[in-house]
Amino acid sequence: MVEHERIQPAVAGEAQTNRAETCMDRDQKRGRTKPLSAAPLPSTASGDDHRLRAILRQSPLIVYTLDRNGIVTMMEGHDIEPDLLNTKDIIGRSLDDLSGIFDIPDLQALMEKVLNGENTRTVIQIGEQYYEAQSTPLRGLNGIEGVIGIAYDVSSWKKETDALQDARLTNRDILEDIEDGYYEIDLKGNYTLVNSALARILGCSKADLLNGKPVSFRSFTDDVTAEAAERAFDHVQRTGKPIRAFESKVVRADGSITYIELSISARRDEREKLVGFRGIVRDVTDRKAVEEALAQRMVLLSVLQQVDNELNHALEVEKVLKVALNAAVILSNAETGFIGLIKDNTVIVVRAAGTGEERVYSANLPTGAGITGRAMRLRQPQRVIDVSVDPDYINDIPDTQAEIAIPLITHDKLLGVINLETSHPEQFTEAIFEHVQMLTSRVAPAIENARLYELSQEQLGAMRELEQLKTDMIRIASHDLRSPLGIILGYLDILSFDLEPVLTEEQRGYVDAIRRAGERIQRMSTEILSLERVNALRNQPRAPVSLNELVLKTIVEHRDEARQKDINLITQLDTTPMEVMADATSLPEAIANLVGNAIKYTLPGGFVTVRLAREGKDSALFEVIDTGVGIREESQTRLFEPFYRVKSEETAKIDGTGLGLYLVKRIVEQHGGTLRFSSVYGEGSKFGFTMPLGQPQGESQK
Ligand code: ADP
């Protein structure tokens, strides 16, 4: 119904007149003299006029006229911001007066322009809306009488262009603000948009890039990388899928090298047609350096680990040298290298790698000469980046430009030197130098170990020969002597029996001497045999043996001997059953030996006490205590050595081999027992052992 009301011309006209008067009054007060002229459109009463106004109101257009003073004389058409103002409320008011509603920049100048006969076009803001107003001079009979114009709502267009403008500004600001480079290229590879960061990363100016100076990727990098990049762009073009990170090396105009990572996305126009590419370019040089250092570290670690493994198992010097030199060459990227070892004041090149191997393999270096000589003399690793200016350098390999020489030192002993050479001085960095030193610190002890091992192998060979000789001797002593000795003693018995009636006293003495000597040899051979058996005892099966029975049996066997020597044999035997896991031949031998010795080294009238007792829950204690000659303190430590006999007046006439106690010690230990011994010279001795009951636990003492 609103529309209907609006097409009531009379009402509109009246209102227009009333309001016009009011405005005019105001204008007059301000000193404006020209009265309001009639609306310049044809008579308001005409039917055509009505229709025209009705059409205008339906259209998005506003038609207006102003007089020379800027008073609105007609405004018809689409409502301007209906809430703010109705077009008909404006008639008769000056634009100045309406400045709170119409925001017209440079109104005065605009008016003047039109009144001077020009057309103008301006955007006017009314509330939230924007209108473009096109004004032309309104020519009447008296020339230019005012302004006539049309205005139409351009709000949405204005907002879009503003937003676009803003966006463009913001995007550009953002692009300039970010650390990363940004590029847009067309399909030919020409840059269409770049930011300063990109120019900085590539080492040129923005203008250079946009003017196509470095035309394509090829200007920045090597052929291989450029081809890979082209393939990447091609891939994006074909699949439409972006590539997030393509890594590339960049050689900048000044020759310096940077590493970049770029993303590649397809750029399309509004019809989705591919027009080029865009993406972010990131300088990853620092990251790359860290990655490279890490990679180098990984190589170092894996080489060192491998070297450690191999050196741990390498027992020959030759193998150690091979592993060491290979590792040093791998770690340093050296072209040539050698290891020299010192022998008789000469450095002998024992292993060489790289060119000239044949030539230097047999070379000997004068000690102290060259950079290697200096390294050995100062005992300091040397790294020379330019050998041509080093006074010590001996020009041996023509291409060499840099050299590393590291002395091989272990336990303060200088073994030799590792030498590495290259024609690419940049290869021998501080880090590489350190790595080779780390390697060398492992190699030097390994060489020493391998040398010692080789030496010990040689000595072992000699010892094996001796061992064989000893074994042969024992075989001869124990086996081969026994049968002829048995024959001698046997025939001696027959002869002495047959010749008994005719032998003189003196001759009987000779026969006795022969018998005693023979018996002594026999005893020695028996003990040597026992020793051999005890040494093999570890592998012999054990059986439960009753210590009670064994000790008792030994006492019985020695009773006569004691009686003959007028020795008092006393027994103190615990009757609790004591069983040990034992070798049935050797354990009785040990017990008999101790009882026999006590009787042997005790003078007539003395006492020998044999004791068997439990010690604690799990052990037995066997002891033989005598009141014999005793042993001087200085002799006591050697008692249990093989063939050791105490030399004293008291024992000079007592026969023995010096093997008995050694045998006892070995047997007791083989049964997991522990020896007990004490003696006071001139008073007597106590020999014995403790032994675990039941299952033996192996040797407790060696
Ligand atoms: P031997 O065949 O000489 O008896 P042993 O190895 O049995 O050899 O003894 C080594 C040395 O220890 C003996 O020569 C002797 O001097 C000394 N010895 C061993 N047992 C006693 C003991 N009960 N009293 C004094 N000395 C002893």
XYZ file of C-alpha atoms and ligand atoms in Angstrom:
729
model
C 0.000 0.000 0.000
C 2.936 2.227 0.446
C 3.490 2.306 -3.293
C -0.113 3.365 -3.723
C 0.188 6.254 -1.338
C 3.268 7.457 -3.124
C 1.459 7.890 -6.390
C -0.856 10.489 -4.863
C 0.615 13.518 -6.593
C -1.486 16.116 -4.784
C -0.424 15.044 -1.369
C 3.174 14.829 -2.510
C 2.923 18.209 -4.141
C 1.430 19.865 -1.058
C 3.970 18.444 1.236
C 6.643 19.499 -1.173
C 5.396 23.087 -1.197
C 5.054 23.352 2.585
C 8.439 22.009 3.237
C 9.953 24.055 0.451
C 8.733 27.190 2.111
C 10.296 26.279 5.395
C 13.602 25.526 3.732
C 13.414 28.678 1.741
C 12.890 30.726 4.935
C 15.961 29.147 6.330
C 17.941 29.781 3.179
C 16.839 33.360 3.138
C 18.010 33.744 6.715
C 21.387 32.451 5.540
C 21.384 35.199 2.925
C 20.480 33.138 -0.125
C 18.487 35.497 -2.278
C 17.313 33.344 -5.181
C 13.768 32.082 -4.598
C 12.864 28.493 -5.153
C 12.152 27.998 -8.830
C 9.515 25.627 -10.065
C 10.345 22.062 -10.701
C 11.848 22.024 -14.138
C 9.969 18.901 -15.247
C 6.771 19.448 -17.184
C 3.598 20.257 -15.279
C 2.982 17.937 -12.407
C -0.620 17.608 -13.396
C -0.027 15.936 -16.717
C -0.874 12.254 -17.042
C 2.510 11.509 -18.713
C 4.301 13.080 -15.817
C 2.419 10.896 -13.427
C 3.286 7.817 -15.396
C 6.920 8.826 -15.635
C 7.119 9.427 -11.899
C 5.441 6.086 -11.233
C 7.904 4.317 -13.522
C 10.814 6.083 -11.883
C 9.651 5.007 -8.466
C 9.648 1.393 -9.644
C 13.131 1.714 -11.131
C 16.417 1.655 -9.268
C 17.138 5.126 -10.658
C 16.732 8.492 -8.955
C 16.339 11.586 -11.069
C 17.140 14.923 -9.487
C 17.360 18.583 -10.304
C 19.058 21.330 -8.364
C 18.914 25.045 -8.880
C 22.045 27.122 -9.098
C 22.065 27.467 -5.323
C 22.080 23.768 -4.792
C 18.466 23.608 -3.647
C 16.820 20.333 -4.567
C 14.020 21.204 -6.910
C 13.072 17.686 -7.881
C 13.977 14.266 -6.709
C 11.999 11.374 -7.917
C 12.454 7.648 -8.029
C 13.638 4.868 -5.845
C 13.631 5.607 -2.117
C 16.900 6.611 -0.647
C 17.317 4.652 2.567
C 13.593 4.688 3.401
C 14.324 4.798 7.117
C 16.476 7.858 6.760
C 14.624 10.034 4.365
C 11.886 9.953 1.809
C 12.759 11.537 -1.526
C 9.883 13.904 -1.205
C 11.207 15.236 2.129
C 14.211 16.562 0.320
C 12.563 18.864 -2.144
C 13.272 22.498 -1.374
C 16.250 21.811 0.839
C 19.766 22.747 -0.064
C 22.413 20.102 -0.408
C 24.438 21.958 2.203
C 21.506 21.625 4.535
C 21.334 17.935 3.792
C 25.037 17.379 4.348
C 24.275 15.283 7.430
C 22.433 12.883 5.165
C 24.233 13.189 1.853
C 27.924 12.782 2.154
C 29.169 14.444 -1.014
C 32.869 15.017 -1.145
C 33.830 18.451 -2.564
C 30.239 19.449 -3.124
C 31.087 23.056 -3.859
C 33.640 22.183 -6.503
C 31.295 19.713 -8.112
C 28.495 22.273 -8.325
C 30.793 24.778 -9.869
C 31.992 22.283 -12.457
C 28.487 21.472 -13.578
C 27.376 25.102 -13.534
C 30.375 25.733 -15.765
C 29.001 23.229 -18.235
C 30.798 20.018 -17.336
C 29.421 16.605 -16.607
C 30.447 15.024 -13.323
C 30.254 11.613 -11.887
C 30.644 11.025 -8.167
C 29.888 8.411 -5.549
C 27.720 9.668 -2.701
C 27.320 7.880 0.559
C 23.874 8.007 2.143
C 23.717 6.068 5.354
C 24.959 2.594 4.537
C 24.212 2.955 0.844
C 26.378 4.224 -1.983
C 24.996 5.958 -5.059
C 26.755 6.992 -8.168
C 25.468 10.391 -9.213
C 25.969 11.628 -12.780
C 25.258 15.331 -12.992
C 24.941 17.433 -16.128
C 24.109 21.122 -16.544
C 20.344 21.885 -16.714
C 20.067 24.297 -19.577
C 17.106 26.648 -19.749
C 16.352 29.725 -21.643
C 18.769 31.764 -19.573
C 21.617 29.372 -19.996
C 22.595 26.961 -17.285
C 19.874 27.159 -14.688
C 20.919 24.366 -12.473
C 21.842 20.696 -12.376
C 20.031 17.634 -13.594
C 21.243 14.167 -12.864
C 20.559 10.592 -12.249
C 21.786 8.496 -9.359
C 21.678 4.759 -8.883
C 22.496 2.447 -6.037
C 26.051 1.085 -6.343
C 26.339 -0.162 -2.764
C 27.055 -3.803 -3.525
C 29.558 -2.963 -6.282
C 31.243 -0.434 -4.003
C 31.496 -2.934 -1.189
C 32.971 -5.538 -3.495
C 35.539 -3.210 -4.972
C 36.423 -1.918 -1.510
C 36.735 -5.437 -0.199
C 38.823 -6.340 -3.209
C 40.983 -3.308 -2.682
C 41.371 -4.157 0.982
C 42.104 -7.763 0.217
C 44.676 -6.822 -2.336
C 46.330 -4.448 0.063
C 46.209 -6.947 2.907
C 47.538 -9.786 0.766
C 50.360 -7.674 -0.465
C 51.143 -6.544 3.062
C 51.110 -10.101 4.257
C 53.323 -11.201 1.410
C 55.820 -8.485 2.222
C 55.685 -9.270 5.925
C 56.376 -12.981 5.786
C 59.826 -14.477 6.037
C 59.164 -16.986 3.286
C 59.306 -16.206 -0.377
C 56.133 -16.125 -2.487
C 55.957 -16.543 -6.235
C 53.392 -16.627 -8.948
C 54.481 -17.614 -12.417
C 52.677 -17.988 -15.674
C 52.795 -21.111 -17.793
C 55.936 -19.898 -19.542
C 57.732 -19.627 -16.219
C 57.730 -15.814 -16.070
C 57.233 -14.320 -12.646
C 53.954 -12.446 -12.324
C 54.050 -11.755 -8.595
C 56.912 -12.076 -6.117
C 57.654 -10.744 -2.674
C 60.852 -9.269 -1.323
C 61.652 -12.382 0.683
C 61.819 -14.424 -2.526
C 64.184 -11.936 -4.092
C 66.326 -12.021 -0.969
C 66.424 -15.824 -0.914
C 67.342 -16.016 -4.592
C 69.902 -13.237 -4.226
C 68.461 -10.761 -6.737
C 65.947 -7.922 -6.789
C 62.175 -8.109 -7.157
C 62.449 -6.057 -10.316
C 64.978 -8.508 -11.759
C 62.560 -11.330 -11.174
C 59.527 -9.533 -12.559
C 61.462 -8.284 -15.567
C 62.345 -11.841 -16.363
C 66.068 -11.477 -15.845
C 66.549 -14.909 -14.339
C 64.085 -16.349 -16.791
C 63.397 -19.706 -15.256
C 64.476 -22.062 -12.595
C 67.454 -22.995 -14.737
C 69.079 -19.647 -14.020
C 69.324 -20.569 -10.360
C 70.412 -24.122 -10.244
C 72.155 -26.996 -11.931
C 70.644 -28.957 -14.806
C 69.700 -31.990 -12.748
C 67.780 -29.948 -10.168
C 66.201 -27.812 -12.896
C 64.959 -30.904 -14.693
C 63.543 -32.300 -11.471
C 61.795 -28.968 -10.871
C 60.358 -28.954 -14.358
C 59.033 -32.444 -13.798
C 57.455 -31.258 -10.536
C 55.673 -28.333 -12.258
C 54.636 -30.683 -15.020
C 53.195 -33.079 -12.457
C 51.130 -30.303 -10.853
C 49.939 -29.223 -14.296
C 48.865 -32.746 -15.249
C 47.306 -33.875 -11.990
C 46.213 -30.565 -10.529
C 47.501 -31.806 -7.204
C 49.835 -29.486 -5.311
C 53.340 -30.453 -4.229
C 54.020 -29.441 -0.674
C 57.779 -29.475 -0.529
C 60.189 -29.701 -3.408
C 63.754 -29.288 -2.304
C 66.238 -27.583 -4.513
C 69.696 -26.146 -4.521
C 70.052 -22.521 -5.564
C 73.212 -20.961 -6.895
C 72.783 -17.233 -6.352
C 74.166 -14.540 -8.568
C 77.106 -14.014 -6.197
C 77.942 -17.716 -6.411
C 76.812 -18.546 -2.883
C 74.669 -21.618 -2.442
C 71.358 -21.815 -0.622
C 68.895 -24.620 -0.296
C 65.212 -23.942 -0.747
C 62.026 -25.841 -0.336
C 59.123 -24.700 -2.458
C 55.470 -25.583 -2.693
C 53.790 -25.696 -6.072
C 50.057 -25.161 -6.570
C 48.134 -24.645 -9.767
C 46.861 -21.111 -10.409
C 43.580 -20.880 -12.320
C 41.419 -18.093 -13.716
C 37.728 -17.668 -12.929
C 36.882 -20.255 -15.589
C 39.147 -22.749 -13.854
C 41.668 -22.629 -16.678
C 45.254 -23.193 -15.578
C 47.156 -19.944 -15.958
C 50.291 -20.672 -13.961
C 51.615 -21.705 -10.579
C 52.106 -20.201 -7.169
C 53.759 -21.261 -3.992
C 55.879 -20.534 -0.983
C 59.662 -20.688 -1.094
C 61.464 -21.368 2.126
C 65.167 -20.984 2.770
C 66.206 -24.298 4.310
C 69.965 -23.728 4.149
C 70.357 -23.788 7.923
C 68.191 -26.864 8.253
C 70.130 -28.448 5.419
C 73.410 -27.674 7.190
C 72.085 -29.301 10.349
C 70.820 -32.252 8.331
C 74.172 -32.594 6.629
C 76.021 -32.379 9.935
C 73.668 -35.007 11.287
C 74.148 -37.203 8.256
C 77.920 -36.820 8.619
C 77.591 -37.717 12.290
C 75.581 -40.789 11.349
C 78.286 -41.853 8.896
C 80.875 -41.283 11.623
C 78.932 -43.284 14.172
C 78.257 -46.159 11.846
C 81.870 -46.234 10.650
C 83.146 -46.088 14.240
C 80.750 -48.804 15.304
C 81.854 -50.986 12.420
C 85.485 -50.221 13.194
C 84.929 -51.080 16.870
C 83.309 -54.356 15.910
C 86.018 -55.308 13.493
C 88.890 -54.132 15.685
C 87.512 -56.091 18.639
C 87.818 -59.229 16.610
C 90.914 -58.356 14.634
C 93.894 -60.117 16.128
C 96.298 -59.720 13.262
C 98.092 -56.408 12.771
C 97.511 -56.673 9.022
C 93.735 -56.823 9.496
C 93.729 -53.889 11.939
C 95.683 -51.747 9.498
C 93.337 -52.602 6.664
C 90.205 -51.774 8.679
C 91.750 -48.578 10.047
C 92.907 -47.159 6.733
C 89.648 -48.003 4.971
C 87.656 -46.278 7.720
C 89.945 -43.211 7.693
C 89.594 -42.840 3.915
C 85.791 -43.246 4.080
C 85.445 -40.719 6.915
C 87.662 -38.099 5.327
C 86.900 -38.622 1.610
C 90.658 -38.573 1.162
C 92.089 -39.525 -2.200
C 95.230 -41.101 -0.822
C 96.363 -42.251 2.557
C 98.780 -44.500 4.344
C 99.672 -45.871 7.736
C 103.311 -45.824 8.739
C 104.652 -47.737 11.713
C 107.911 -47.011 13.472
C 110.478 -49.756 13.401
C 114.125 -49.243 14.294
C 113.863 -45.446 13.974
C 112.335 -45.650 10.517
C 108.726 -45.117 9.586
C 107.751 -48.020 7.411
C 104.667 -47.515 5.269
C 102.830 -50.707 6.035
C 99.608 -49.984 4.246
C 98.528 -47.454 1.630
C 95.319 -46.581 -0.150
C 94.342 -44.575 -3.196
C 96.453 -43.583 -6.146
C 100.092 -44.408 -6.003
C 99.548 -47.416 -3.754
C 102.215 -49.419 -5.528
C 104.676 -46.597 -5.265
C 104.356 -45.793 -1.598
C 103.639 -49.260 -0.347
C 107.250 -50.158 0.152
C 108.443 -46.675 0.978
C 110.192 -45.823 4.172
C 110.042 -42.311 5.501
C 112.925 -40.706 7.271
C 111.716 -40.115 10.842
C 110.732 -36.526 11.461
C 110.467 -35.529 7.797
C 107.392 -33.942 6.262
C 104.072 -33.108 7.873
C 103.741 -36.697 9.105
C 107.160 -36.333 10.721
C 106.016 -33.164 12.454
C 102.870 -34.903 13.713
C 105.018 -37.650 15.237
C 107.690 -35.317 16.581
C 105.173 -33.010 18.265
C 102.807 -35.899 19.009
C 100.072 -33.582 17.735
C 97.544 -34.172 14.948
C 98.196 -31.912 11.952
C 95.682 -30.504 9.486
C 97.160 -28.480 6.652
C 94.656 -26.917 4.252
C 97.249 -25.563 1.841
C 100.325 -27.757 1.740
C 102.070 -25.453 -0.721
C 102.739 -22.928 2.035
C 103.798 -25.479 4.651
C 107.597 -25.482 4.950
C 107.655 -29.128 6.089
C 105.617 -30.461 3.189
C 107.350 -32.988 0.980
C 105.759 -32.986 -2.444
C 105.154 -36.656 -3.002
C 101.744 -36.850 -4.642
C 101.432 -34.033 -7.206
C 97.686 -33.261 -6.826
C 97.716 -32.989 -3.059
C 96.481 -29.680 -1.697
C 95.492 -30.580 1.859
C 96.851 -33.118 4.313
C 95.919 -34.629 7.632
C 98.532 -36.457 9.701
C 97.690 -38.011 13.046
C 100.210 -39.749 15.285
C 99.275 -43.213 16.515
C 99.828 -43.119 20.255
C 98.811 -45.602 22.902
C 99.840 -45.645 26.534
C 102.206 -42.768 25.743
C 103.950 -44.906 23.180
C 104.298 -43.586 19.638
C 103.530 -46.382 17.189
C 103.429 -44.480 13.920
C 101.187 -42.195 11.899
C 98.075 -42.089 9.742
C 98.345 -39.801 6.745
C 95.500 -38.622 4.491
C 95.725 -36.380 1.429
C 93.286 -34.718 -0.948
C 93.189 -32.343 -3.893
C 89.912 -30.869 -2.513
C 90.938 -28.857 0.551
C 87.300 -28.138 1.458
C 86.933 -31.853 2.252
C 89.240 -31.669 5.251
C 86.949 -29.701 7.547
C 87.500 -29.275 11.252
C 84.740 -31.837 11.848
C 86.374 -34.409 9.560
C 89.686 -33.782 11.298
C 88.032 -34.508 14.644
C 86.379 -37.646 13.288
C 89.654 -39.052 12.027
C 91.214 -38.333 15.424
C 88.420 -40.260 17.111
C 89.091 -43.133 14.773
C 92.831 -43.001 15.380
C 92.337 -43.137 19.134
C 90.733 -46.543 18.588
C 93.221 -47.762 16.032
C 96.407 -47.196 18.035
C 95.471 -49.538 20.932
C 94.109 -52.077 18.450
C 97.450 -52.141 16.613
C 99.255 -52.559 19.932
C 96.893 -55.336 21.007
C 97.245 -57.158 17.723
C 101.033 -56.868 17.956
C 100.991 -58.231 21.517
C 98.674 -60.989 20.427
C 100.992 -61.949 17.599
C 103.918 -61.900 20.019
C 102.045 -64.002 22.561
C 101.106 -66.406 19.776
C 104.793 -66.820 18.996
C 105.589 -67.335 22.683
C 102.676 -69.700 22.976
C 104.144 -71.719 20.138
C 107.451 -71.952 22.010
C 105.627 -72.846 25.216
C 103.661 -75.521 23.448
C 106.952 -77.096 22.377
C 108.165 -77.019 25.984
C 104.878 -78.443 27.183
C 105.234 -81.290 24.698
C 108.780 -81.901 25.934
C 107.584 -82.009 29.541
C 104.791 -84.394 28.652
C 107.313 -86.640 26.939
C 109.608 -86.477 29.996
C 106.774 -87.381 32.335
C 105.790 -90.251 30.081
C 109.371 -91.489 30.140
C 109.697 -90.958 33.912
C 106.458 -92.553 34.891
C 105.898 -95.304 32.366
C 109.045 -96.122 30.487
C 111.274 -96.212 33.593
C 108.931 -98.417 35.598
C 109.385 -101.705 33.818
C 113.220 -101.689 33.635
C 113.231 -100.487 37.246
C 110.909 -103.332 38.191
C 113.307 -105.786 36.492
C 116.334 -104.305 38.338
C 114.617 -104.459 41.729
C 113.230 -107.950 41.023
C 116.607 -109.413 40.041
C 118.240 -107.552 42.946
C 115.896 -109.428 45.303
C 116.746 -112.783 43.685
C 120.469 -112.064 43.658
C 120.600 -110.794 47.235
C 118.606 -113.845 48.347
C 120.871 -116.265 46.425
C 124.110 -114.507 47.345
C 123.113 -113.822 50.937
C 125.352 -116.588 52.390
C 128.464 -115.396 50.556
C 128.063 -111.602 50.790
C 130.414 -109.669 52.994
C 129.009 -106.956 55.232
C 130.361 -104.325 52.888
C 128.796 -105.985 49.839
C 125.451 -106.258 51.673
C 125.655 -102.466 52.189
C 126.108 -101.966 48.428
C 123.084 -104.163 47.677
C 120.965 -102.172 50.163
C 122.070 -98.882 48.594
C 121.057 -100.162 45.143
C 117.656 -101.202 46.497
C 117.025 -97.835 48.253
C 117.944 -95.881 45.147
C 115.720 -98.063 43.011
C 112.827 -97.672 45.430
C 113.289 -93.912 45.394
C 113.091 -93.789 41.638
C 109.998 -95.969 41.875
C 108.365 -93.538 44.367
C 109.136 -90.571 42.190
C 107.638 -92.238 39.186
C 104.522 -93.102 41.207
C 104.113 -89.522 42.349
C 104.639 -88.119 38.881
C 101.988 -90.511 37.662
C 99.667 -89.358 40.438
C 100.299 -85.763 39.458
C 99.363 -86.504 35.900
C 96.216 -88.207 37.116
C 95.296 -85.296 39.426
C 95.682 -82.827 36.590
C 93.120 -84.795 34.640
C 90.901 -85.151 37.694
C 88.503 -82.359 36.752
C 86.941 -84.543 34.116
C 86.788 -87.710 36.210
C 83.476 -89.033 37.545
C 82.960 -88.650 41.325
C 81.382 -91.100 43.719
C 80.258 -90.815 47.353
C 83.168 -91.711 49.640
C 82.875 -92.142 53.434
C 85.575 -90.026 55.051
C 85.154 -92.009 58.303
C 86.075 -95.275 56.590
C 88.820 -93.733 54.519
C 90.591 -92.152 57.510
C 90.270 -95.316 59.556
C 91.736 -97.416 56.741
C 94.685 -95.018 56.357
C 95.431 -95.203 60.101
C 95.395 -98.990 59.972
C 97.785 -98.953 57.019
C 100.246 -96.678 58.837
C 100.078 -98.347 62.223
C 103.091 -100.628 61.625
C 105.194 -97.824 60.243
C 104.464 -95.717 63.339
C 105.151 -98.555 65.671
C 108.454 -99.320 63.926
C 109.473 -95.669 64.380
C 108.224 -95.641 67.963
C 105.685 -92.980 67.205
C 102.470 -92.742 69.204
C 99.600 -92.716 66.781
C 96.535 -91.135 68.367
C 93.124 -90.982 66.743
C 90.297 -88.539 67.430
C 87.557 -89.622 65.059
C 84.027 -88.237 65.021
C 81.657 -91.094 64.308
C 78.977 -88.960 62.600
C 78.884 -90.236 59.000
C 80.699 -87.818 56.713
C 80.392 -88.455 53.023
C 82.070 -86.482 50.268
C 81.794 -86.736 46.512
C 85.304 -87.814 45.607
C 87.670 -89.461 43.242
C 88.228 -92.846 44.867
C 91.944 -93.005 43.970
C 93.269 -89.545 44.648
C 91.504 -88.579 47.905
C 92.974 -91.605 49.802
C 96.369 -90.598 48.369
C 96.102 -87.109 49.865
C 95.130 -88.420 53.312
C 97.852 -91.072 53.271
C 100.414 -88.474 52.256
C 99.650 -86.227 55.239
C 99.702 -89.136 57.744
C 102.884 -90.515 56.126
C 104.647 -87.102 56.277
C 103.725 -86.652 59.966
C 105.268 -90.036 60.836
C 108.221 -89.355 58.537
C 109.052 -85.918 60.004
C 108.495 -86.810 63.678
C 111.321 -88.186 65.749
C 110.918 -91.483 67.637
C 108.896 -91.120 70.808
C 106.851 -88.311 69.313
C 103.098 -88.090 68.834
C 100.973 -88.051 65.728
C 97.287 -87.282 66.220
C 94.814 -87.940 63.400
C 91.509 -86.039 63.737
C 88.279 -86.178 61.824
C 85.494 -83.833 62.863
C 82.487 -82.026 61.472
C 82.961 -78.384 60.835
C 79.719 -76.512 60.727
C 76.752 -78.147 59.075
C 78.163 -78.912 55.650
C 81.906 -79.552 56.018
C 84.302 -82.067 57.382
C 87.671 -81.219 58.949
C 90.591 -83.623 58.626
C 93.828 -82.857 60.516
C 97.128 -84.537 61.292
C 98.972 -82.970 64.233
C 102.519 -84.018 64.999
C 105.186 -83.167 67.510
C 107.841 -83.453 64.780
C 110.664 -81.259 63.523
C 108.423 -78.404 62.432
C 109.208 -76.015 59.577
C 111.041 -72.707 59.676
C 108.842 -69.741 58.789
C 110.884 -68.762 55.742
C 110.348 -72.190 54.227
C 106.639 -72.339 54.886
C 105.506 -70.316 51.850
C 107.127 -72.661 49.368
C 105.990 -75.951 50.944
C 103.248 -76.595 48.413
C 105.376 -75.978 45.331
C 106.201 -79.053 43.267
C 109.584 -80.659 44.039
C 110.198 -78.317 46.978
C 111.954 -79.933 49.941
C 113.061 -78.186 53.119
C 116.822 -78.420 53.464
C 117.693 -78.816 57.127
C 119.845 -80.974 59.339
C 116.819 -82.786 60.674
C 115.426 -83.744 57.275
C 118.675 -84.287 55.376
C 118.565 -88.017 55.792
C 114.841 -88.384 55.106
C 114.009 -89.584 51.596
C 111.429 -87.720 49.592
C 110.552 -86.229 46.187
C 109.046 -82.869 47.179
C 105.897 -83.730 45.262
C 103.701 -84.994 48.121
C 102.327 -81.699 49.494
C 101.851 -80.294 45.999
C 99.770 -83.363 45.194
C 97.742 -82.946 48.407
C 97.023 -79.320 47.555
C 95.865 -80.153 44.024
C 93.675 -83.027 45.212
C 92.019 -81.004 47.995
C 91.292 -78.154 45.639
C 89.908 -80.486 43.002
C 87.423 -81.627 45.630
C 86.340 -78.115 46.558
C 88.231 -78.242 49.843
C 90.586 -75.791 51.599
C 94.028 -76.538 52.975
C 94.860 -75.907 56.627
C 98.451 -75.627 57.742
C 100.483 -74.332 60.655
C 103.895 -75.207 61.999
C 106.371 -74.116 64.670
C 109.957 -75.011 64.009
C 111.213 -77.559 66.590
C 107.741 -78.103 68.048
C 105.628 -79.723 65.395
C 103.200 -79.176 62.533
C 99.532 -79.364 61.721
C 98.432 -80.235 58.164
C 94.843 -80.772 57.091
C 91.884 -79.621 55.090
C 88.181 -78.880 55.224
C 85.963 -80.353 52.550
C 82.305 -79.804 51.729
C 80.048 -82.736 52.451
C 77.832 -84.145 49.754
C 78.037 -82.636 46.268
C 81.438 -80.962 45.727
C 81.285 -77.330 44.489
C 84.380 -77.394 42.314
C 87.713 -75.762 43.004
C 87.895 -73.099 45.658
C 91.542 -72.307 45.109
C 93.892 -72.709 42.230
P 108.651 -85.056 50.584
O 108.640 -86.071 49.555
O 109.987 -84.354 50.689
O 108.112 -85.423 51.867
P 106.432 -83.308 50.543
O 105.930 -82.453 49.414
O 105.545 -84.255 51.124
O 107.764 -83.921 49.998
O 106.954 -82.305 51.663
C 107.702 -81.167 51.307
C 108.574 -80.770 52.430
O 107.824 -80.300 53.530
C 109.331 -81.912 52.994
O 110.545 -82.084 52.360
C 109.509 -81.526 54.450
O 110.667 -80.800 54.624
C 108.325 -80.661 54.735
N 107.298 -81.397 55.530
C 106.212 -82.032 55.029
N 105.451 -82.514 56.030
C 106.062 -82.183 57.199
C 105.771 -82.377 58.560
N 104.718 -83.069 58.981
N 106.646 -81.895 59.475
C 107.754 -81.213 59.077
N 108.065 -80.970 57.787
C 107.242 -81.469 56.857
